[in-house]
Coordinates of N, CA and C in Angstrom, one line a residue:
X1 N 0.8 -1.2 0.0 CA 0.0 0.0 0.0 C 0.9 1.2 0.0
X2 N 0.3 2.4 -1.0 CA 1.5 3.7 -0.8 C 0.6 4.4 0.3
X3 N 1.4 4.5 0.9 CA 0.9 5.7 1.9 C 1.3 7.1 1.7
X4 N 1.9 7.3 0.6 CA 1.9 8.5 0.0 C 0.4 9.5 -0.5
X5 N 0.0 8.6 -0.8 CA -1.3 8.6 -1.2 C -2.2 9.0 -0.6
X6 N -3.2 10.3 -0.9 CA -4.2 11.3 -0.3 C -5.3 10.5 -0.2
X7 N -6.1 10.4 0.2 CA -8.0 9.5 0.4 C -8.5 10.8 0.2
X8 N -8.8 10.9 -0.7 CA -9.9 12.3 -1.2 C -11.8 11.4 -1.3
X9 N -11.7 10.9 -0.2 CA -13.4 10.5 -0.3 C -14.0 11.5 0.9
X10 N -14.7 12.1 0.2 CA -15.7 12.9 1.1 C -15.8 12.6 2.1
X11 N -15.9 12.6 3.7 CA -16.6 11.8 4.5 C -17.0 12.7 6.0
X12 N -18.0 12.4 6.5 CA -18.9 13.4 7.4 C -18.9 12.4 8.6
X13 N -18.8 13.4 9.6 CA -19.2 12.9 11.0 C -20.7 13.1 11.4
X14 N -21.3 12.2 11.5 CA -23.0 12.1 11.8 C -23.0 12.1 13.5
X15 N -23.6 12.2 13.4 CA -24.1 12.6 15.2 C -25.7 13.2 15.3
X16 N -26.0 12.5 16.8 CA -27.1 12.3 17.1 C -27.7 13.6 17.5
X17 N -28.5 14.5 16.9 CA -28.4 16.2 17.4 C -29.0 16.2 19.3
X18 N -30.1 15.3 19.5 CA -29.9 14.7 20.5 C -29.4 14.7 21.4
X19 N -28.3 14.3 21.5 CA -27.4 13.9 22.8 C -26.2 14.7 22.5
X20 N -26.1 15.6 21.5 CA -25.1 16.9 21.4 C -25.4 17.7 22.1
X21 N -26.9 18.0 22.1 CA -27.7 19.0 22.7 C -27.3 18.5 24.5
X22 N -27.6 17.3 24.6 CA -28.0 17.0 26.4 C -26.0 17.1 26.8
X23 N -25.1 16.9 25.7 CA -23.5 17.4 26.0 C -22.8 16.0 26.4
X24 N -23.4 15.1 24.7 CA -22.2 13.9 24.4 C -22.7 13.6 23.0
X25 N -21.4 13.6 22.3 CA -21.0 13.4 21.5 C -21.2 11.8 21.2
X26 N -22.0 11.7 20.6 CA -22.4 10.3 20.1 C -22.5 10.3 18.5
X27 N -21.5 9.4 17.7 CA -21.7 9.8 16.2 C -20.9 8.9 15.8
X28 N -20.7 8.8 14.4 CA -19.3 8.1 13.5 C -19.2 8.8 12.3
X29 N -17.8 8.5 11.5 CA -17.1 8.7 10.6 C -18.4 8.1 9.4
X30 N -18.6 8.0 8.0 CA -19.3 7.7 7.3 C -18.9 8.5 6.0
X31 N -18.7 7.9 4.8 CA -18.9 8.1 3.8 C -19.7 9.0 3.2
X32 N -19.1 10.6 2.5 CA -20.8 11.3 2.0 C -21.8 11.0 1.9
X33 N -21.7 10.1 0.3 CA -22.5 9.8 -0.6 C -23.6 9.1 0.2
X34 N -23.6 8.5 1.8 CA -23.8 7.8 2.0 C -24.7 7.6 3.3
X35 N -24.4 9.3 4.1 CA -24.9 10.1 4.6 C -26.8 10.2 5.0
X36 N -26.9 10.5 3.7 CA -28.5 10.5 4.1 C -29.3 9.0 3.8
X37 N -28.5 7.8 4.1 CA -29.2 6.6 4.9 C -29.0 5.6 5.9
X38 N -27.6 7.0 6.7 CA -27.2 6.5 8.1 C -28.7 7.0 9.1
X39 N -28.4 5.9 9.8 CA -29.8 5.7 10.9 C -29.3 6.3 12.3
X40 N -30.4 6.3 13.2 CA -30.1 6.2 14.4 C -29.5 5.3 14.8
X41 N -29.7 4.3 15.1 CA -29.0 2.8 14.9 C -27.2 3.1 14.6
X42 N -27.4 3.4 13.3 CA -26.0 3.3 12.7 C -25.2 4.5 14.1
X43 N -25.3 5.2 14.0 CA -24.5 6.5 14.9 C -24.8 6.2 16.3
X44 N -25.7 4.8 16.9 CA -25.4 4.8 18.4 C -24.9 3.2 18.8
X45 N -24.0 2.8 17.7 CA -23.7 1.4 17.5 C -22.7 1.8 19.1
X46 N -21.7 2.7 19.3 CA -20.9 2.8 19.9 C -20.9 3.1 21.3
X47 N -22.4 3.9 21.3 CA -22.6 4.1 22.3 C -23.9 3.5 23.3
X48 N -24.2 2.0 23.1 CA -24.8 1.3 23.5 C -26.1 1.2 23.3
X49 N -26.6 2.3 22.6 CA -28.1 2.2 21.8 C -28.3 4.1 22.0
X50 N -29.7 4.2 21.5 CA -29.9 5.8 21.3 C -31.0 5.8 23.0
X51 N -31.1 6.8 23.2 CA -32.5 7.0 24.6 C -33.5 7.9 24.3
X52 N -34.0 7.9 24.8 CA -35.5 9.0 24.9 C -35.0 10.4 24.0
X53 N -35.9 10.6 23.7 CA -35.8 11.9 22.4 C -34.7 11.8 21.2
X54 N -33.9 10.7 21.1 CA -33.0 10.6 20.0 C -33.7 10.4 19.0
X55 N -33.8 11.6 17.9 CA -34.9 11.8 16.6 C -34.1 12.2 15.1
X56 N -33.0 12.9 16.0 CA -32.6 14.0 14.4 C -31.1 13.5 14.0
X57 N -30.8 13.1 13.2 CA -29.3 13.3 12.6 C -28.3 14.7 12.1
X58 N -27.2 14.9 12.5 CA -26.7 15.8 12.0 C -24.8 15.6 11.6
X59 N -24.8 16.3 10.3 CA -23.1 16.0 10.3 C -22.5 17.5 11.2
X60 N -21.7 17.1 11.9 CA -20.7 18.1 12.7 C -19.1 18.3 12.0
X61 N -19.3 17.5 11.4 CA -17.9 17.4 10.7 C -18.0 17.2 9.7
X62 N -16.6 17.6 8.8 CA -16.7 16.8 7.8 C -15.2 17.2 6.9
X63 N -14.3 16.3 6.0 CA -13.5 16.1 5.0 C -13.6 15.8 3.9
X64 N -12.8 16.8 3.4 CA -13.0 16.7 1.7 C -14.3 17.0 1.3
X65 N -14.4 18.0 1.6 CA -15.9 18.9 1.3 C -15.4 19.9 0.6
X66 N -15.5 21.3 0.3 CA -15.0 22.2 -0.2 C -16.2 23.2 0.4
X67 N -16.3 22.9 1.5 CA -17.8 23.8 2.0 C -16.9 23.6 3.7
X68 N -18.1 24.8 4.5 CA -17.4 25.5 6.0 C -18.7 24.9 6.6
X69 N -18.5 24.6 7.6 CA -19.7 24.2 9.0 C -20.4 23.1 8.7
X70 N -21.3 22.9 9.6 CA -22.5 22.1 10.0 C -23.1 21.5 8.5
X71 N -23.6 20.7 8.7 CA -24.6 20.4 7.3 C -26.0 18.9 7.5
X72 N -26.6 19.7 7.2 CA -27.6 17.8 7.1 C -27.5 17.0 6.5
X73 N -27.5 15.5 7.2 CA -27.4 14.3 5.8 C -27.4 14.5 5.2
X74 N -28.6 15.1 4.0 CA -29.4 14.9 3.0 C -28.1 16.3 2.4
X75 N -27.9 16.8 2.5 CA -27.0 17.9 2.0 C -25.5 17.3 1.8
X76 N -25.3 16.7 2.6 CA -23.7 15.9 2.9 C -24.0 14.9 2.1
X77 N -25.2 14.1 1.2 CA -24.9 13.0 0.3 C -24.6 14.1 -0.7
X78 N -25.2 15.4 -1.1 CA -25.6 15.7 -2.3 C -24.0 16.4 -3.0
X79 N -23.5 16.4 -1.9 CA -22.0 17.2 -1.7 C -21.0 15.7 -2.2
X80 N -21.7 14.8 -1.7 CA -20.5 13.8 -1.7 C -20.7 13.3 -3.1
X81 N -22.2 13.2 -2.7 CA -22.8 12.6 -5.3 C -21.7 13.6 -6.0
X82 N -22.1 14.5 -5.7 CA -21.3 15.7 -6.8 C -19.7 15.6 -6.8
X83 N -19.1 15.7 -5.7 CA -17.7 15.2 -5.6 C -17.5 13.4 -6.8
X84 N -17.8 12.7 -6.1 CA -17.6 11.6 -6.9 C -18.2 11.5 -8.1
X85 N -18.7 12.3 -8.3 CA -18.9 12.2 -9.9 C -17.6 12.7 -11.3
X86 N -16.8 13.5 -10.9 CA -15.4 13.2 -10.9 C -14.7 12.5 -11.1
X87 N -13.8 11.9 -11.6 CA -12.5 10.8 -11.7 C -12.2 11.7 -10.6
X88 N -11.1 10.8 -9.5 CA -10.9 11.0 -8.2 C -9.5 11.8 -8.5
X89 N -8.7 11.8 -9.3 CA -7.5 12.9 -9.6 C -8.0 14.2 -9.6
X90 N -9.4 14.8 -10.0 CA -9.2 15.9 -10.2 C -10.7 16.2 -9.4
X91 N -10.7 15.4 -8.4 CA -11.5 16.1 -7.0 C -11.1 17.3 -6.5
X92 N -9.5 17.6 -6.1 CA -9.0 18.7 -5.6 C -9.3 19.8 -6.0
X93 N -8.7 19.4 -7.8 CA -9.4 20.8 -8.4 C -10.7 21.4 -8.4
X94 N -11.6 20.3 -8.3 CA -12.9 20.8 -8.1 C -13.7 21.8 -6.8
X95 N -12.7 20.8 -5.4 CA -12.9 21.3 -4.6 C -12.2 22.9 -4.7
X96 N -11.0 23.0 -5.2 CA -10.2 24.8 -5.1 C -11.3 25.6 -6.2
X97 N -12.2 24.6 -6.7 CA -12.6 26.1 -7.9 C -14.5 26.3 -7.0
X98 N -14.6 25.5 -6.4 CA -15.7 25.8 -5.3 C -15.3 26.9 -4.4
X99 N -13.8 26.5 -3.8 CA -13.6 27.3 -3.0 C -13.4 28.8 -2.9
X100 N -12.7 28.6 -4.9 CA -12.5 30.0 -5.3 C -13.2 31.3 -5.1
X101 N -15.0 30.4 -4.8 CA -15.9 31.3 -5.4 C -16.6 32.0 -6.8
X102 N -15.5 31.6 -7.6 CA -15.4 31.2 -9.2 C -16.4 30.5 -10.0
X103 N -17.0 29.6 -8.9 CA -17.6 28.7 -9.3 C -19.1 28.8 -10.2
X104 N -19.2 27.4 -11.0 CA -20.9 27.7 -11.4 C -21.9 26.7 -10.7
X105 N -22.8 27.7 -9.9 CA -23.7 26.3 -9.3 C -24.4 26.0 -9.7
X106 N -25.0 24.5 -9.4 CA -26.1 24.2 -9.9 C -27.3 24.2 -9.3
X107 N -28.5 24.4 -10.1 CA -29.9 24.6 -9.4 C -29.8 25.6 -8.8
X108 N -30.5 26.0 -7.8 CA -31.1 26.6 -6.9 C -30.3 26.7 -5.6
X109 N -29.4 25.6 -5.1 CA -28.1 25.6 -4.2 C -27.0 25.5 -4.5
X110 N -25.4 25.6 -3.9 CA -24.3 25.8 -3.5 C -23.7 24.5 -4.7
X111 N -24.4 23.6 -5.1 CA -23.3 22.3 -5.7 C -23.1 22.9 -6.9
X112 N -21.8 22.3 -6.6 CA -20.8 22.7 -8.5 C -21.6 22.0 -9.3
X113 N -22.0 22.9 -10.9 CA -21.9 22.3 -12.1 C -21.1 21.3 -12.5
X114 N -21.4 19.6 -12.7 CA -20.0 19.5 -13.0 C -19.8 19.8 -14.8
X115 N -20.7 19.3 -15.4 CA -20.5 20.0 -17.1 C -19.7 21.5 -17.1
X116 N -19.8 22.5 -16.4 CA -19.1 23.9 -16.1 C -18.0 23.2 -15.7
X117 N -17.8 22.5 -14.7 CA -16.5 22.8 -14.2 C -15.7 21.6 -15.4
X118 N -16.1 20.9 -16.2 CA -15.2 19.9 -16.6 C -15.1 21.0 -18.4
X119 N -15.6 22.0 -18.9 CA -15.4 22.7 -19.9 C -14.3 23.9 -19.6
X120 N -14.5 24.2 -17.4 CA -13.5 25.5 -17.6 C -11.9 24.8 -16.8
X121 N -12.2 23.3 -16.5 CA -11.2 23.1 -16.0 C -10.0 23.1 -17.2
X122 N -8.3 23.7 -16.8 CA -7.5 23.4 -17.8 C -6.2 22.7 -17.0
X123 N -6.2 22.2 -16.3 CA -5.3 21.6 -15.6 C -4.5 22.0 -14.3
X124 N -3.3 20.8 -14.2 CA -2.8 21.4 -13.1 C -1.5 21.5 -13.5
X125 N -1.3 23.0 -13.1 CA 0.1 23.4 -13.7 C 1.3 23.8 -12.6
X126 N 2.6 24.0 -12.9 CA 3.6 24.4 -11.8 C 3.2 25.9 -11.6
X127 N 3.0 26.5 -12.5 CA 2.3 28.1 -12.6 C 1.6 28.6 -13.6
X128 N 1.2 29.6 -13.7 CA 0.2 30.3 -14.7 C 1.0 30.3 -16.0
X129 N 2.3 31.0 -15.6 CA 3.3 31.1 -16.5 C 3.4 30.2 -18.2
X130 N 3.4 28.8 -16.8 CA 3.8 27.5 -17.7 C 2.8 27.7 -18.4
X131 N 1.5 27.3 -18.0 CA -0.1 27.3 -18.9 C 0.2 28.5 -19.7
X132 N 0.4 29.5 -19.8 CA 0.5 30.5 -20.7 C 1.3 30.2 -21.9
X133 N 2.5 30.1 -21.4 CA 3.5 29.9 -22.3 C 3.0 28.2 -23.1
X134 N 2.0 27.3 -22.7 CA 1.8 26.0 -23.2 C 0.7 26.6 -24.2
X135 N -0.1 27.6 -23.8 CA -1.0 27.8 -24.6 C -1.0 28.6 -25.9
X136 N 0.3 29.5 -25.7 CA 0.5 30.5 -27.0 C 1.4 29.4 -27.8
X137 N 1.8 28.4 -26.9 CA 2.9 27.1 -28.5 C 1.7 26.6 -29.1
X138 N 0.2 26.3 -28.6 CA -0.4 25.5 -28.9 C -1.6 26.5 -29.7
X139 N -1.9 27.2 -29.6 CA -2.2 28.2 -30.3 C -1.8 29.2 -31.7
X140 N -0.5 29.1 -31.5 CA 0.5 29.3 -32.6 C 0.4 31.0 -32.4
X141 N 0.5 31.2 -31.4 CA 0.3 32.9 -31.1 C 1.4 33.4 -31.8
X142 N 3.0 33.1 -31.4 CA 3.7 33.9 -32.4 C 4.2 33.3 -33.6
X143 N 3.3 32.2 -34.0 CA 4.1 31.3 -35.5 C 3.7 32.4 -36.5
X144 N 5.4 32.1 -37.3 CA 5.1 33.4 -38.2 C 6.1 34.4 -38.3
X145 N 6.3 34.9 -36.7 CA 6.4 36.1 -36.1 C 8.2 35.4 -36.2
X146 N 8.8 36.4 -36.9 CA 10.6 36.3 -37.3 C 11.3 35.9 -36.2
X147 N 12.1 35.1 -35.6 CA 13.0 34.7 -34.5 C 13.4 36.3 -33.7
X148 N 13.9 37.5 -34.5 CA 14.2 38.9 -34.3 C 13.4 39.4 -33.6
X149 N 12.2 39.2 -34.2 CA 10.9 39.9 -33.2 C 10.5 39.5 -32.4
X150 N 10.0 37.9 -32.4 CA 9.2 37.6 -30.9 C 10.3 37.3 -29.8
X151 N 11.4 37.5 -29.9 CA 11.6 37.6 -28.7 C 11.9 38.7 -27.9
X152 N 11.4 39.8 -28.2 CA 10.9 40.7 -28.0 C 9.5 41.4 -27.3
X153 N 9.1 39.9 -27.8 CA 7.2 39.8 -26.6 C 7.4 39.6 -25.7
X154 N 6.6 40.6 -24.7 CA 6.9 40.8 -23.5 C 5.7 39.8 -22.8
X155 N 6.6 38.2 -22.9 CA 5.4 37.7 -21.5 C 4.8 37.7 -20.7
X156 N 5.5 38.2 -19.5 CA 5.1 38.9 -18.4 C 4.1 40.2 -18.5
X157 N 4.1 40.6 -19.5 CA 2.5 42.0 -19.6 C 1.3 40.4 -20.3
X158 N 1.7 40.0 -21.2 CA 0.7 39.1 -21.7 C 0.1 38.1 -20.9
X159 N 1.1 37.6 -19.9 CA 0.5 36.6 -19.2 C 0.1 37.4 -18.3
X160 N 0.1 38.6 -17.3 CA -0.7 39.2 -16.7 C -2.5 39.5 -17.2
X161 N -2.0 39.6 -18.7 CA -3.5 40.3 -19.2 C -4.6 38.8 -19.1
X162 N -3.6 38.1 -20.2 CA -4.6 36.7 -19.8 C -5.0 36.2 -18.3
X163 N -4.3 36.2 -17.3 CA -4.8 36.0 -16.2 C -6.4 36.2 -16.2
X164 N -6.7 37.6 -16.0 CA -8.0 38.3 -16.3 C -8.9 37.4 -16.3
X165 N -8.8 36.2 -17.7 CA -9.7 35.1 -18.1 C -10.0 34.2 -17.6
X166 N -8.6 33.9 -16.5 CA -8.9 32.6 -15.5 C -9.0 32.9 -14.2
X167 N -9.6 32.0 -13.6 CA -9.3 31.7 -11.7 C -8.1 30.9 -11.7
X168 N -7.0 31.1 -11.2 CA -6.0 30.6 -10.6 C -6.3 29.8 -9.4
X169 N -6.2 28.5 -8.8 CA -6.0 28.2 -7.3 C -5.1 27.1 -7.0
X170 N -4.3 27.7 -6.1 CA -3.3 26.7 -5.3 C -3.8 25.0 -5.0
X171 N -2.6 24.5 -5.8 CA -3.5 23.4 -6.1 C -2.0 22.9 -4.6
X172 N -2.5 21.3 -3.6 CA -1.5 20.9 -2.9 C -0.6 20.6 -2.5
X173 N -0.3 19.9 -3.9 CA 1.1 19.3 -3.9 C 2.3 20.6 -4.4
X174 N 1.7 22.0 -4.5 CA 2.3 22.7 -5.3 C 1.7 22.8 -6.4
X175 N 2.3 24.1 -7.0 CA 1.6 24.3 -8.6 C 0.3 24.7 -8.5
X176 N -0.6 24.8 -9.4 CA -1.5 26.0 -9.4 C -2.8 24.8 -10.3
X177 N -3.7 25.1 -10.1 CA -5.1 24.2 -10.6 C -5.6 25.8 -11.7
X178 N -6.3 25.6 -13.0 CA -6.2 26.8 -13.6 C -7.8 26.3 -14.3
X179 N -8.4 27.4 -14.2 CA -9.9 27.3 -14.7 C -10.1 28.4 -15.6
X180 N -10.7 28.0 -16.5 CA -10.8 29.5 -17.6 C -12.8 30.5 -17.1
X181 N -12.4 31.2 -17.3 CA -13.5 32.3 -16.5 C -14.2 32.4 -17.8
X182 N -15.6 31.9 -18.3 CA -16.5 32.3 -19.3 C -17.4 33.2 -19.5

């Protein structure tokens, strides 16, 4: 097994709103997607059964979300569907272009588009720079243009201006996640 290796699976701490309220922590670890068909039952395996008034579920926690605070089951699956809908490499990105703010939602709530985000994602680069400079070779921005002259284009004004187009975000390992702005 590499243990180099990140677990980017969504996953929420459920707890009994219940006995958070009366000041104990009774809950477990659980899988997003998976979230809104944990039971009472399931969250009081640990703690020897549920008692009088245990009615509500709630997540108190949670990893690999791209979202802040509290959330309800039914919210925490819909977060975790959307996450894994994804090839699991390019979760991160997903989550940095949520976080950006950048983002396009879908419906009526906070979940990422993923069709938007899989047309503005463009990869993950060491910098903007590199993507710039990948994209005017592939482009053919200065084919044409005499050996004498283009090296005379001043990158650094051009890749500033292009910026403009994209959301940049610090992707983990280093290097930068790059989204084009429509």
């Amino acid at each position: 097994m590499d243990t180099n290796t990140l677990d980017s699976t969504p996953r929420v701490w459920v707890g009994c709103l219940h006995c958070y309220n009366s000041g104990r922590l009774v809950g477990e670890w659980f899988d997003a997607v998976d979230a809104d068909e944990v039971t009472l039952t399931d969250v009081h395996r640990g703690a020897g059964g549920s008692r009088g008034g245990c009615e509500e579920l709630w997540c108190f926690d949670h990893e690999n979300l791209p979202v802040r605070g509290e959330m309800s089951p039914h919210e925490a699956a819909e977060w975790g569907s959307s996450l894994t809908s994804v090839p699991e490499h390019q979760r991160e990105a997903l989550c940095a272009w949520v976080r950006s703010g950048d983002y396009v939602a879908e419906g009526t709530g906070d979940l990422p588009s993923i069709p938007d985000f899989e047309d503005r994602y463009c990869g993950e680069w060491e910098s903007f720079r590199e993507y710039a400079e990948e994209l005017a070779d592939g482009t053919g921005l200065l084919s044409g243009v005499p050996e004498d002259v283009a090296r005379y284009f001043d990158w650094a004004a051009w890749t500033r201006d292009l910026a403009f187009d994209y959301t940049v975000e610090d992707a983990p390992g280093g290097g930068v996640f790059v989204f084009r702005n429509l």
